[in-house]
Short mmCIF file of C-alpha atoms in Angstrom, two decimals:
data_model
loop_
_atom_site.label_atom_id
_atom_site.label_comp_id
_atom_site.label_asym_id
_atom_site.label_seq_id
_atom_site.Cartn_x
_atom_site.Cartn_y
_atom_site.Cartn_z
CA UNK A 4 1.19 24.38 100.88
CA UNK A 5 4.63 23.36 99.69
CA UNK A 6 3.69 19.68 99.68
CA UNK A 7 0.99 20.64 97.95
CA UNK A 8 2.67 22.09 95.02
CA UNK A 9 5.34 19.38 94.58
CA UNK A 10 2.56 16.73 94.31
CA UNK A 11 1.51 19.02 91.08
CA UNK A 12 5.12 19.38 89.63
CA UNK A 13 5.32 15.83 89.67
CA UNK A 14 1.84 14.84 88.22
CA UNK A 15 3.33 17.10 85.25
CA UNK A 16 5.65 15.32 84.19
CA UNK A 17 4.04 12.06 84.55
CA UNK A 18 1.23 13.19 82.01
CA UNK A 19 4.24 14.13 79.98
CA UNK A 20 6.85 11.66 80.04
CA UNK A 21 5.38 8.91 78.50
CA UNK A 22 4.65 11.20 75.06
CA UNK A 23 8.27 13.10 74.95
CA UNK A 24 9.48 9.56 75.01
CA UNK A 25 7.52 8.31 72.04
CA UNK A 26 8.09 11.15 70.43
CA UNK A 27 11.51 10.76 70.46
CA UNK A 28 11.34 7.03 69.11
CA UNK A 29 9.54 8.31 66.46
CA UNK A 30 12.16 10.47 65.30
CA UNK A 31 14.64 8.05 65.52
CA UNK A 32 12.66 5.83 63.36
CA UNK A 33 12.31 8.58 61.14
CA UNK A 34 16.05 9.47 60.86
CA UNK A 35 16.57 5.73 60.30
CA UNK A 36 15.08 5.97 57.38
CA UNK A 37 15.91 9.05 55.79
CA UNK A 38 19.43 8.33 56.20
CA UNK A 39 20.39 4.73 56.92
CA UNK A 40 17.83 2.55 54.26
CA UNK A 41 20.08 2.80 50.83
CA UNK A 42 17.47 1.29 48.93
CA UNK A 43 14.71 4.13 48.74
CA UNK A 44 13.61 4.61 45.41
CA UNK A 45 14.49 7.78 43.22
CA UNK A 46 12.26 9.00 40.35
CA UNK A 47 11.46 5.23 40.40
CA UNK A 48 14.86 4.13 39.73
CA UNK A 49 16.80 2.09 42.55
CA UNK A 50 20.06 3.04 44.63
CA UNK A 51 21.87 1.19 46.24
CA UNK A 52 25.61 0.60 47.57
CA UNK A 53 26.42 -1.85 45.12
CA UNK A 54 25.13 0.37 42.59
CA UNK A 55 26.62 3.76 42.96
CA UNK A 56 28.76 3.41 39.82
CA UNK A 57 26.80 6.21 37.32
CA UNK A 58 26.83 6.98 33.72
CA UNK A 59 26.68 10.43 32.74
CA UNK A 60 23.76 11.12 29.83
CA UNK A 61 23.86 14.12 27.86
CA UNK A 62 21.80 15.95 25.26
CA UNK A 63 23.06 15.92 22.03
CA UNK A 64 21.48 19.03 20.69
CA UNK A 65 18.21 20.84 22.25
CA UNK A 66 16.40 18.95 19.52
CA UNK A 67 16.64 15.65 21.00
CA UNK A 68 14.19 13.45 22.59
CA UNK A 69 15.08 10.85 25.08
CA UNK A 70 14.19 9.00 28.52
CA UNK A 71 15.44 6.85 31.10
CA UNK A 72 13.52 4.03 31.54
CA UNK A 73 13.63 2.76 35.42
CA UNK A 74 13.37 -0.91 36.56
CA UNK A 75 9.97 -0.65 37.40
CA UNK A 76 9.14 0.60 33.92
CA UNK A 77 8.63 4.14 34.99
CA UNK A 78 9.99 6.70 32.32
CA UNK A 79 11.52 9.92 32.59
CA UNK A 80 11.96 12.82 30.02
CA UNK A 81 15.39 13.91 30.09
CA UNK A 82 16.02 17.26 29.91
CA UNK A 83 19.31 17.82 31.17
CA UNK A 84 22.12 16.09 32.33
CA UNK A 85 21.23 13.09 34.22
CA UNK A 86 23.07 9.74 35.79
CA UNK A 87 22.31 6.38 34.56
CA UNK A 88 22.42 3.60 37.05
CA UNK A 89 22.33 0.24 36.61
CA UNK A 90 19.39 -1.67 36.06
CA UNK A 91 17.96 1.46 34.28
CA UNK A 92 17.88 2.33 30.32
CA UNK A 93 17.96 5.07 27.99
CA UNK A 94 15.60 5.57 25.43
CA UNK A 95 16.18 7.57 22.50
CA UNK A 96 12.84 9.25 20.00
CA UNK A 97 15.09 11.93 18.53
CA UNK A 98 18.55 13.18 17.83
CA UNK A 99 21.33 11.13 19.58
CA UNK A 100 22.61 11.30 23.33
CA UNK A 101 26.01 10.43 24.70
CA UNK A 102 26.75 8.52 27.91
CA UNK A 103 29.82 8.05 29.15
CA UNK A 104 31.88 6.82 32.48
CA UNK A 105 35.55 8.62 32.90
CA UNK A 106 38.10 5.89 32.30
CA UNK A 107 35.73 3.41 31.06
CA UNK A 108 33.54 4.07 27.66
CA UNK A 109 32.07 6.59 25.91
CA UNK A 110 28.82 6.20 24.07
CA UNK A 111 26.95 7.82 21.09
CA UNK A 112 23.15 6.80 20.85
CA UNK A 113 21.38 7.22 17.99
CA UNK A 114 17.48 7.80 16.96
CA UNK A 115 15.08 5.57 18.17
CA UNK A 116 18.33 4.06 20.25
CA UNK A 117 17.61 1.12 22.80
CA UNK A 118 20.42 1.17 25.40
CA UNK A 119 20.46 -0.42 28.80
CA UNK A 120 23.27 -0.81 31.52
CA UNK A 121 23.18 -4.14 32.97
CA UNK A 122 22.90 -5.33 36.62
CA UNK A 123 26.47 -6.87 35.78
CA UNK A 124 28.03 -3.76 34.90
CA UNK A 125 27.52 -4.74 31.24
CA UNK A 126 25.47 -2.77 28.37
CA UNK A 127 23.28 -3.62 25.63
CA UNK A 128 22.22 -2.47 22.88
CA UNK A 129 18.65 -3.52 21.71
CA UNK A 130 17.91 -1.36 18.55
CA UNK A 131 19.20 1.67 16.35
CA UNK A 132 22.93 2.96 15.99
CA UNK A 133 25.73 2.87 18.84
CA UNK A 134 29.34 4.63 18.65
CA UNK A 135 31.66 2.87 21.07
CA UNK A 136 34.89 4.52 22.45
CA UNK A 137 35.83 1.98 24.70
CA UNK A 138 39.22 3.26 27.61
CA UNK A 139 38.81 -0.67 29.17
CA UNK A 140 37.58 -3.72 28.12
CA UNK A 141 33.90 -3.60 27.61
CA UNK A 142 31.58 -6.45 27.12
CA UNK A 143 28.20 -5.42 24.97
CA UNK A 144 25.16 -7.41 23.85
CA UNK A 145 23.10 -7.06 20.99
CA UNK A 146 20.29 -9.00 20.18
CA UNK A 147 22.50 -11.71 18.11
CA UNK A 148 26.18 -11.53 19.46
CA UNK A 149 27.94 -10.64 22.43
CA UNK A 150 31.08 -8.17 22.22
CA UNK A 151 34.24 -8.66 24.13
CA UNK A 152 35.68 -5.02 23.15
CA UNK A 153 39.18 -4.48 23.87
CA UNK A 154 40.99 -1.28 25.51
CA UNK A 155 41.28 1.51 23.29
CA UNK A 156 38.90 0.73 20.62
CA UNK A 157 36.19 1.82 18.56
CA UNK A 158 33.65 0.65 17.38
CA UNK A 159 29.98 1.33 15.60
CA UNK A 160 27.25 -0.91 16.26
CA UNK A 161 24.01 -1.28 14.61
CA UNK A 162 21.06 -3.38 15.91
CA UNK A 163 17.92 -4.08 13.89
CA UNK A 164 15.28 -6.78 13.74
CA UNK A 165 16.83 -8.89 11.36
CA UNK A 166 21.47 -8.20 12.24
CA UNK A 167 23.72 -7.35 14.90
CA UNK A 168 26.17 -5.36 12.83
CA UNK A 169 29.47 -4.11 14.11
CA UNK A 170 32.11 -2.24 12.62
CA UNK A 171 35.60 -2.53 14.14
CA UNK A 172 37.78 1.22 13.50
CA UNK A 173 40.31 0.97 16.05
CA UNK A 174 41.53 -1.48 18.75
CA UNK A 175 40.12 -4.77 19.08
CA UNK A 176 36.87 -6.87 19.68
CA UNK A 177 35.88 -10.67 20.14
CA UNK A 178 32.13 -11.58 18.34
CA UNK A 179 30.53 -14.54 19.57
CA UNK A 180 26.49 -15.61 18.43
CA UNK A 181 24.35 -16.56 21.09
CA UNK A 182 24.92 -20.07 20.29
CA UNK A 183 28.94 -19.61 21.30
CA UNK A 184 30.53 -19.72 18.29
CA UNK A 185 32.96 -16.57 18.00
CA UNK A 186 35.68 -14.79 15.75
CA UNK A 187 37.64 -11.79 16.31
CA UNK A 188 37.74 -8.81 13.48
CA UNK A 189 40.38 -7.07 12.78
CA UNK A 190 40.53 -2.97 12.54
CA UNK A 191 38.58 -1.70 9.15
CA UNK A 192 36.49 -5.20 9.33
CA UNK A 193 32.66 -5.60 9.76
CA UNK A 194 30.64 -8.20 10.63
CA UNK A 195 26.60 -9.18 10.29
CA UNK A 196 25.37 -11.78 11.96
CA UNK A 197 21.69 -12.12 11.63
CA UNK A 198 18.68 -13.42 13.23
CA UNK A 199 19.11 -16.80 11.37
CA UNK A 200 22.77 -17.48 12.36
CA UNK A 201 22.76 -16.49 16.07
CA UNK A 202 21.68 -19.67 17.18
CA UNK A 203 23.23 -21.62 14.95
CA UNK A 204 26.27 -23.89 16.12
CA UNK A 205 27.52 -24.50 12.98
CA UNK A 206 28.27 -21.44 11.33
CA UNK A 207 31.63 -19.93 10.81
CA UNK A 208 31.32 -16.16 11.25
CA UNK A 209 35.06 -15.96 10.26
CA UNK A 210 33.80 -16.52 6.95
CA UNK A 211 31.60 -13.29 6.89
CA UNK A 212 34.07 -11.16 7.96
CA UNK A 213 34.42 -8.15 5.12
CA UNK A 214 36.12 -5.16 4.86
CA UNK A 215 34.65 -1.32 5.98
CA UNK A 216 32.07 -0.52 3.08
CA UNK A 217 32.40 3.02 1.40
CA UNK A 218 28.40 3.50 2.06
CA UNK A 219 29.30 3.23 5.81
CA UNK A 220 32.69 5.91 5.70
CA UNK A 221 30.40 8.18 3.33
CA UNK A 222 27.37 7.68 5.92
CA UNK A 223 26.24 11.01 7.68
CA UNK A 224 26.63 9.23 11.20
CA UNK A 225 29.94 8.23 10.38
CA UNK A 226 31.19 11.49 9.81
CA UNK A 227 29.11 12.77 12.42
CA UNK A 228 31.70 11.08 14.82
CA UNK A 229 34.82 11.36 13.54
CA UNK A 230 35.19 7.87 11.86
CA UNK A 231 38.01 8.81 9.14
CA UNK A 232 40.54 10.05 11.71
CA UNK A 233 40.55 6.43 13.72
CA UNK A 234 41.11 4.75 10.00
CA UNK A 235 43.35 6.94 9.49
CA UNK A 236 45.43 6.52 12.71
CA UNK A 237 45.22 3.06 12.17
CA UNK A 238 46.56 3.02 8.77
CA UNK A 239 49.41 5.16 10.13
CA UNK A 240 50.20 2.82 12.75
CA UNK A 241 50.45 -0.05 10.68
CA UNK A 242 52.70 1.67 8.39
CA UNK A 243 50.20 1.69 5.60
CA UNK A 244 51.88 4.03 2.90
CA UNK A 245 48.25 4.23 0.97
CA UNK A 246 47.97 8.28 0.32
CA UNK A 247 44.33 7.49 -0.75
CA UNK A 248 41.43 9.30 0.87
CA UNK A 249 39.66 6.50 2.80
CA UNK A 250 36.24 7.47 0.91
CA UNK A 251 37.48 7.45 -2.42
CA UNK A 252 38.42 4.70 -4.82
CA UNK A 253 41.68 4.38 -7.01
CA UNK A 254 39.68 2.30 -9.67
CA UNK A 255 35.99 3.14 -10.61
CA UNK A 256 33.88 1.78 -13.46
CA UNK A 257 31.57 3.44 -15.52
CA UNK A 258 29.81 1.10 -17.39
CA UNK A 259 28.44 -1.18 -14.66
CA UNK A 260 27.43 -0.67 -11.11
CA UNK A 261 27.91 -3.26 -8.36
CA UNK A 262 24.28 -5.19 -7.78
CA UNK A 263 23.30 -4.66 -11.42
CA UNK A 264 21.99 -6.72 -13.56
CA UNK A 265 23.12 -7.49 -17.05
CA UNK A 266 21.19 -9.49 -20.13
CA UNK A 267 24.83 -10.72 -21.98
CA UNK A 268 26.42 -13.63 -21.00
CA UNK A 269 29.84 -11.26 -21.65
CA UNK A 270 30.42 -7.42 -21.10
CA UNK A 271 33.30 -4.94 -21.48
CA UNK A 272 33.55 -3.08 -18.64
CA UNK A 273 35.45 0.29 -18.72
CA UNK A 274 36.43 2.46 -16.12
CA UNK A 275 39.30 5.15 -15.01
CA UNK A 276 41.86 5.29 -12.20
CA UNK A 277 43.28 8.34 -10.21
CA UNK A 278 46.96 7.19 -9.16
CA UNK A 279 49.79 7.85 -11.56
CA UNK A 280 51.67 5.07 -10.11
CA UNK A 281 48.87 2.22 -11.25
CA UNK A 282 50.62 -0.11 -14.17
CA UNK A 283 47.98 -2.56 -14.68
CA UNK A 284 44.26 -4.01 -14.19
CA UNK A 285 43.01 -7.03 -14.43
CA UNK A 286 39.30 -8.42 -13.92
CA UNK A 287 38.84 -11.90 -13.07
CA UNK A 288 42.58 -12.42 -14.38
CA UNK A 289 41.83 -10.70 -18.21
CA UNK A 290 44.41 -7.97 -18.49
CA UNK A 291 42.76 -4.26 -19.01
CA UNK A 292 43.90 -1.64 -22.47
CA UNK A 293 45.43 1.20 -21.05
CA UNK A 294 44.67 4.89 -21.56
CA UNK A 295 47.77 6.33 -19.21
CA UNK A 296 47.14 9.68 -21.10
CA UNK A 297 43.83 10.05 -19.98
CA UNK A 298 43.94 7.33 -16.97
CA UNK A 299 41.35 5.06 -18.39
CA UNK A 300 40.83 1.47 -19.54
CA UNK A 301 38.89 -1.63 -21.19
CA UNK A 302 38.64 -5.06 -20.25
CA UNK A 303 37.06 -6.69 -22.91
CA UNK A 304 35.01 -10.39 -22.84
CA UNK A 305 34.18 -10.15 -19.07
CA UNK A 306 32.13 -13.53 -18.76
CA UNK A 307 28.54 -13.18 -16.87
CA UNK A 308 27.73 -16.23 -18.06
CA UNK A 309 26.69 -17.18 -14.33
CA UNK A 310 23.41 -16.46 -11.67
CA UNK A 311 25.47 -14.57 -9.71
CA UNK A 312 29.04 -13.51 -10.86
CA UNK A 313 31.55 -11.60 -8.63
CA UNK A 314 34.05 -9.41 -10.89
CA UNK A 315 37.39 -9.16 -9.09
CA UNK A 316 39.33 -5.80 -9.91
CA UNK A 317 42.94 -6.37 -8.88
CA UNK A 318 45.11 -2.75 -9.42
CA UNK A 319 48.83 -3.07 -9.71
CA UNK A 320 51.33 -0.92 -9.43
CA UNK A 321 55.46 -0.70 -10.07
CA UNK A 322 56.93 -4.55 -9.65
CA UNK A 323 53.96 -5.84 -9.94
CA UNK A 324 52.78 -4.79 -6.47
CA UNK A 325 49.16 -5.37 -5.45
CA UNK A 326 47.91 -1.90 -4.65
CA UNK A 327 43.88 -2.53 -4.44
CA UNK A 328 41.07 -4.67 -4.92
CA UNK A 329 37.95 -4.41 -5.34
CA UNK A 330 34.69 -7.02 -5.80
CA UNK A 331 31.46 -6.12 -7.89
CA UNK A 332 28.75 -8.33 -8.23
CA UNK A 333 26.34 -8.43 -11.21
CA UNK A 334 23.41 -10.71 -11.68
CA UNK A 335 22.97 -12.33 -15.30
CA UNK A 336 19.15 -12.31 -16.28
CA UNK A 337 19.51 -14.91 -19.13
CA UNK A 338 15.23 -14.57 -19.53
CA UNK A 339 16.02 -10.93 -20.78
CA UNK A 340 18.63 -12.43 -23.05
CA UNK A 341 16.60 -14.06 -25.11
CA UNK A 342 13.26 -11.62 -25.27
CA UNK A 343 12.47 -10.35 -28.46
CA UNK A 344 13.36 -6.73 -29.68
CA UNK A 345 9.85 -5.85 -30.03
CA UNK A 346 8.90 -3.17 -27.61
CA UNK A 347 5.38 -4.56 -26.33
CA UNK A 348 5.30 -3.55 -23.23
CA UNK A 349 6.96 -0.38 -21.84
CA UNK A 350 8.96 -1.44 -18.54
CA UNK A 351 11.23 0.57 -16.03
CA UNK A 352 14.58 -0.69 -15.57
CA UNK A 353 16.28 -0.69 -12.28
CA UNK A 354 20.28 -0.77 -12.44
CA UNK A 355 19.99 -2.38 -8.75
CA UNK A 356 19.16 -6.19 -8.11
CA UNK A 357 15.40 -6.51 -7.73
CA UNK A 358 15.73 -9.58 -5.34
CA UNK A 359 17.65 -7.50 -2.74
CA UNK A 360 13.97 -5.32 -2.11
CA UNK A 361 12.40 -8.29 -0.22
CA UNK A 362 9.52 -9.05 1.95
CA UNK A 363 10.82 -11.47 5.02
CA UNK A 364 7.28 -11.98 7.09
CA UNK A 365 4.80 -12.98 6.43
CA UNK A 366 6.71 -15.25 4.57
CA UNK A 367 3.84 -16.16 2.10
CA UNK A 368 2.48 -13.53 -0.88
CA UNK A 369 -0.26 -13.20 -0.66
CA UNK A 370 -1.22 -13.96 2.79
CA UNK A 371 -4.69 -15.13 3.74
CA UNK A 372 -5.46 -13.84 7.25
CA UNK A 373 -8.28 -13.35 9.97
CA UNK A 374 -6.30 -11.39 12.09
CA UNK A 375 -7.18 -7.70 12.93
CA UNK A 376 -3.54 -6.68 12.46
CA UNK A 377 -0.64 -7.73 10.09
CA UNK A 378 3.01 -6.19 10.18
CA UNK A 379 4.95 -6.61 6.82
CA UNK A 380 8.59 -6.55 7.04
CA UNK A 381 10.77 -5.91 4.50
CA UNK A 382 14.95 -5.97 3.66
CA UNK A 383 16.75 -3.63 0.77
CA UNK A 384 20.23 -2.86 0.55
CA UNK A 385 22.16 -1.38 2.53
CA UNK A 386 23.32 2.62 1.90
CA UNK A 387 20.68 2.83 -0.77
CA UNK A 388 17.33 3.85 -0.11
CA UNK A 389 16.57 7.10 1.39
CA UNK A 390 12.40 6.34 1.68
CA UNK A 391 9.96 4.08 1.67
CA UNK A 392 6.30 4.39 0.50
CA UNK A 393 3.82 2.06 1.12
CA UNK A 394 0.63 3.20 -0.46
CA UNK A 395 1.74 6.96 -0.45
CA UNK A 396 2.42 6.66 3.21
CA UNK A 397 6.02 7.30 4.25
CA UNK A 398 7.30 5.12 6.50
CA UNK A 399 7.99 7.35 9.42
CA UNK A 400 10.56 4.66 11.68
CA UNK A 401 12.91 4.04 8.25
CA UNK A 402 16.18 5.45 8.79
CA UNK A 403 18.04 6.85 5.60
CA UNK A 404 19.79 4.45 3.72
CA UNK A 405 18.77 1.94 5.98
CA UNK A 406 18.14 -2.15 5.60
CA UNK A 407 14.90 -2.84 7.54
CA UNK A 408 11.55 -1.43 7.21
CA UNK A 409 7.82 -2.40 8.95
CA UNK A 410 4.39 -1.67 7.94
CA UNK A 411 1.32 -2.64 10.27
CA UNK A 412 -1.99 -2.90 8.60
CA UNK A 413 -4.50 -2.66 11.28
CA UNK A 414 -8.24 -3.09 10.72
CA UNK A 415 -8.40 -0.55 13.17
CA UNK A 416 -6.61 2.17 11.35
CA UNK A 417 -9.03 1.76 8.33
CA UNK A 418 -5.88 0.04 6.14
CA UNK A 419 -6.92 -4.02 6.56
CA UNK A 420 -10.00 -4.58 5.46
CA UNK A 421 -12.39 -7.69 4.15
CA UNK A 422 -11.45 -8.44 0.74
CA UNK A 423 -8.08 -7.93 -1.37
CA UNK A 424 -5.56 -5.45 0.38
CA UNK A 425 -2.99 -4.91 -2.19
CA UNK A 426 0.12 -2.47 -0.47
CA UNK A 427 2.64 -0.79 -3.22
CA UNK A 428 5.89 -0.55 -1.91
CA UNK A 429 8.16 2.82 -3.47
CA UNK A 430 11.76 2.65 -2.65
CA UNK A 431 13.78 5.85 -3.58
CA UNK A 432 17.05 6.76 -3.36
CA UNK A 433 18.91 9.92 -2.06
CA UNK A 434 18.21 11.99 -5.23
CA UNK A 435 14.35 11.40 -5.01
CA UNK A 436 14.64 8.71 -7.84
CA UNK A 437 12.42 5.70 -7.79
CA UNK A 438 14.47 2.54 -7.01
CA UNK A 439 11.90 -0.12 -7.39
CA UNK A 440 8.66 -0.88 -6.61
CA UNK A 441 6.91 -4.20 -5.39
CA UNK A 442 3.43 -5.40 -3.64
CA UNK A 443 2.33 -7.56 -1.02
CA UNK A 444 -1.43 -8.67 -0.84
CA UNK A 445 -3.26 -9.58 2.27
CA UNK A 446 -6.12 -11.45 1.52
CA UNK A 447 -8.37 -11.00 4.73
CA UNK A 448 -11.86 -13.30 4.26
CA UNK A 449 -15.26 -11.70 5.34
CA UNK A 450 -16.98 -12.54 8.46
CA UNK A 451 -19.12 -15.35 8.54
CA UNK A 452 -22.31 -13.96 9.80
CA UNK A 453 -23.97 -16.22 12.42
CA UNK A 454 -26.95 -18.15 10.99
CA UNK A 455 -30.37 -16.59 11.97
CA UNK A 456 -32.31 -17.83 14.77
CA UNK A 457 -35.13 -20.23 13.18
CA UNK A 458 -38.20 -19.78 15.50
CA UNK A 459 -39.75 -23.39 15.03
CA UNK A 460 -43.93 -23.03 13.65
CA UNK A 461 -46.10 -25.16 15.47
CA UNK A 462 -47.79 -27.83 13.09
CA UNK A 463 -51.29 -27.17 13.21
CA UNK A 464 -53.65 -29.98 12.78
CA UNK A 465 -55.36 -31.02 9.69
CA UNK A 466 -59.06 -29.20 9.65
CA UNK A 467 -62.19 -31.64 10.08
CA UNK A 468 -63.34 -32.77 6.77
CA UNK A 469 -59.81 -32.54 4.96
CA UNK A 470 -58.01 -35.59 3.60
#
């Protein structure tokens, strides 16, 4: 009896042993991977030991729009606060986001922003607006030049289709175009370098080095983040004893405008200044009449004799001591020099330079196409145009006072069709006022219909009797 039941014990765990053991390989496996395989996806994104250094993204407002974008192309709404890894990229539709590192850099992203950390550790910026506070040297690419920022600086960034734009407040920053050749700017110093020069090996970008424009230190996003109070620590540092608000001028003339155009081959320009200490003015060396009473003057005989004519206003003070310059251009239209004083025709005038409101592609107008779809693109000044109109329709993707603008005609969207496609172009300013207007014309030829089928006839034969 007792023999009996030991043979059954032992049958029992024989029909059991061999499943508790692979059951217990099977959780190993399983805890392997759970816990020891570093390389599992998240949210589509990829983590892994070499790259556990995160950015921090934040919402700039509950009105913004944005996404990371994950190596695999997967997207992600973000919604809260959310870590950036690299390989992955943030996306921006609306409002602005920041992302930052402690210790490292601190980033401002602006609308319809393009922003990716690097598998290197680097960034890059691909489109839109980009405020840089940079704790440790930072390298940055944009489409056209690649940044070596120093410690401690700042920096805005803009990145269109056509320039890599950076503006240097604070610190320090090496440019160099994709071709290699570099230059370094100096604090209050912007550069452009666009889509034409980036490969080119023989350009100097030293020579396109200019100083901060007011448009930019008047701009919304430079407010936005603080600009004035890194000029302003700069100027401080370098024992600038200017007292002048950054955003205001000491000279200003009211009688011409920079980018106008004038129809005498001489002008007198007047203006005013604000400083009590200024002693003199002089454009393109022709000493000014003063008004110190009521802080204006005349310069008399300015020649615009030229194309293209830069007017240098040099400001002096006690001693003979630069204080300020300042360069306008005007544009001498000698054809509207020598029209006639009858009024045949009424015309608008623009005070701006018509040639800066340009269509770059296609590069021929008009432009004889088959193709279902066509994107014009088009340049104006910069810090000037608030909207663009292209048949009525407001471009939606044109940021204020920006430089480049698109349009796609698509024979799908009903605006390319057969024939002559003629597309007015409104440009206003910030106080609704018309600009200038312009065309382009698409000439898009019909379809050739296919010839018809011919079904051949059968001859039939001559009847009897006939000749």
């Amino acid at each position: 009896m007792s023999y009996r039941r030991n043979r059954g014990i032992q049958k029992t765990l024989k029909d059991y042993i061999v499943p508790i053991i692979g059951g217990v390989i099977v959780l190993l496996l399983l805890v392997n991977v759970f816990s020891g395989d570093d390389t599992a996806s998240v949210d589509g994104g990829v983590s892994t030991e070499e790259n556990t250094t995160a950015l921090n993204v934040s919402l700039y407002g509950d009105s913004t729009e944005a996404y990371v974008e994950y190596t695999g192309g997967n997207r992600k709404l973000i919604e809260s606060d959310i870590s950036l890894f690299k390989g992955e990229k943030v996306v921006v539709k609306e409002g602005n986001v920041t992302i930052w590192a402690q210790m490292l850099a601190n980033f401002v992203l602006g609308r319809w922003g393009d922003f990716s950390y690097l598998e290197s550790g680097n960034f890059a910026l691909d489109s839109a607006d980009l405020w840089v506070t940079a704790d440790t040297p930072t390298i940055l690419q944009m489409r056209y030049a690649k940044l070596h920022i120093g410690d401690n600086s700042v920096l805005s960034l803009t990145q269109n289709e056509v320039n890599s734009i950076v503006y240097l407040l604070q610190g320090s920053v090496e440019i160099e175009n994709l071709a290699g050749k570099s230059t370094v700017l100096a604090p209050k110093q912007k550069l452009v370098i666009s889509r034409s020069d980036a490969s080119n090996d023989d350009v100097d970008l030293s020579l396109q080095k200019t100083q901060i424009d007011e448009y930019f230190i008047g701009s919304d996003w430079f407010i936005r983040n603080h600009g004035l109070q890194y000029l302003t620590a700069e100027a401080s540092a370098t024992g600038t004893t200017d007292t002048v608000s950054m955003s205001s001028k000491i000279v200003t003339l009211d009688t011409i405008q920079d980018e106008a155009r004038v129809s005498s081959a001489s002008i007198d320009v007047k203006g005013k200044y604000t400083v009590e200490t200024v002693r003199a003015i002089k454009i393109n060396g022709k000493n000014a009449e003063m008004d110190t009473g009521a802080k204006t003057f005349t310069v008399s005989g300015v020649d615009t004799s030229k194309k293209e004519n830069d007017l240098v206003v040099k400001v002096y003070g006690a001693d003979d001591e630069l204080i300020a310059k300042y360069v306008y251009t005007v544009y001498y239209d000698s054809a509207a020099s020598s029209a006639t004083s009858t009024d045949l025709f009424k015309v608008e005038n623009f005070s701006l330079d018509s040639t800066k409101f340009k269509f770059i592609s296609p590069t021929t107008n008009p432009y004889t196409t088959t193709a279902s779809m066509v994107t014009i693109e088009g340049m104006v000044p910069a810090n000037t145009v608030a909207k663009i109109l292209v048949n009525d329709f407001q471009l939606q993707k044109f940021p204020k006072n920006g430089t480049y603008w698109k349009y796609h005609a698509n024979v799908e969207w009903g605006n390319l069709k057969p024939g002559l496609n003629i597309y007015k172009v409104d440009y206003y300013g910030n106080n609704g006022e018309l600009l200038h207007s312009n065309a382009f014309t698409i000439v898009k030829p019909a379809a050739t219909p296919a010839p018809a089928a011919v079904t051949p006839k059968e001859e039939s034969s001559p009847i009897s009797g006939e000749a």
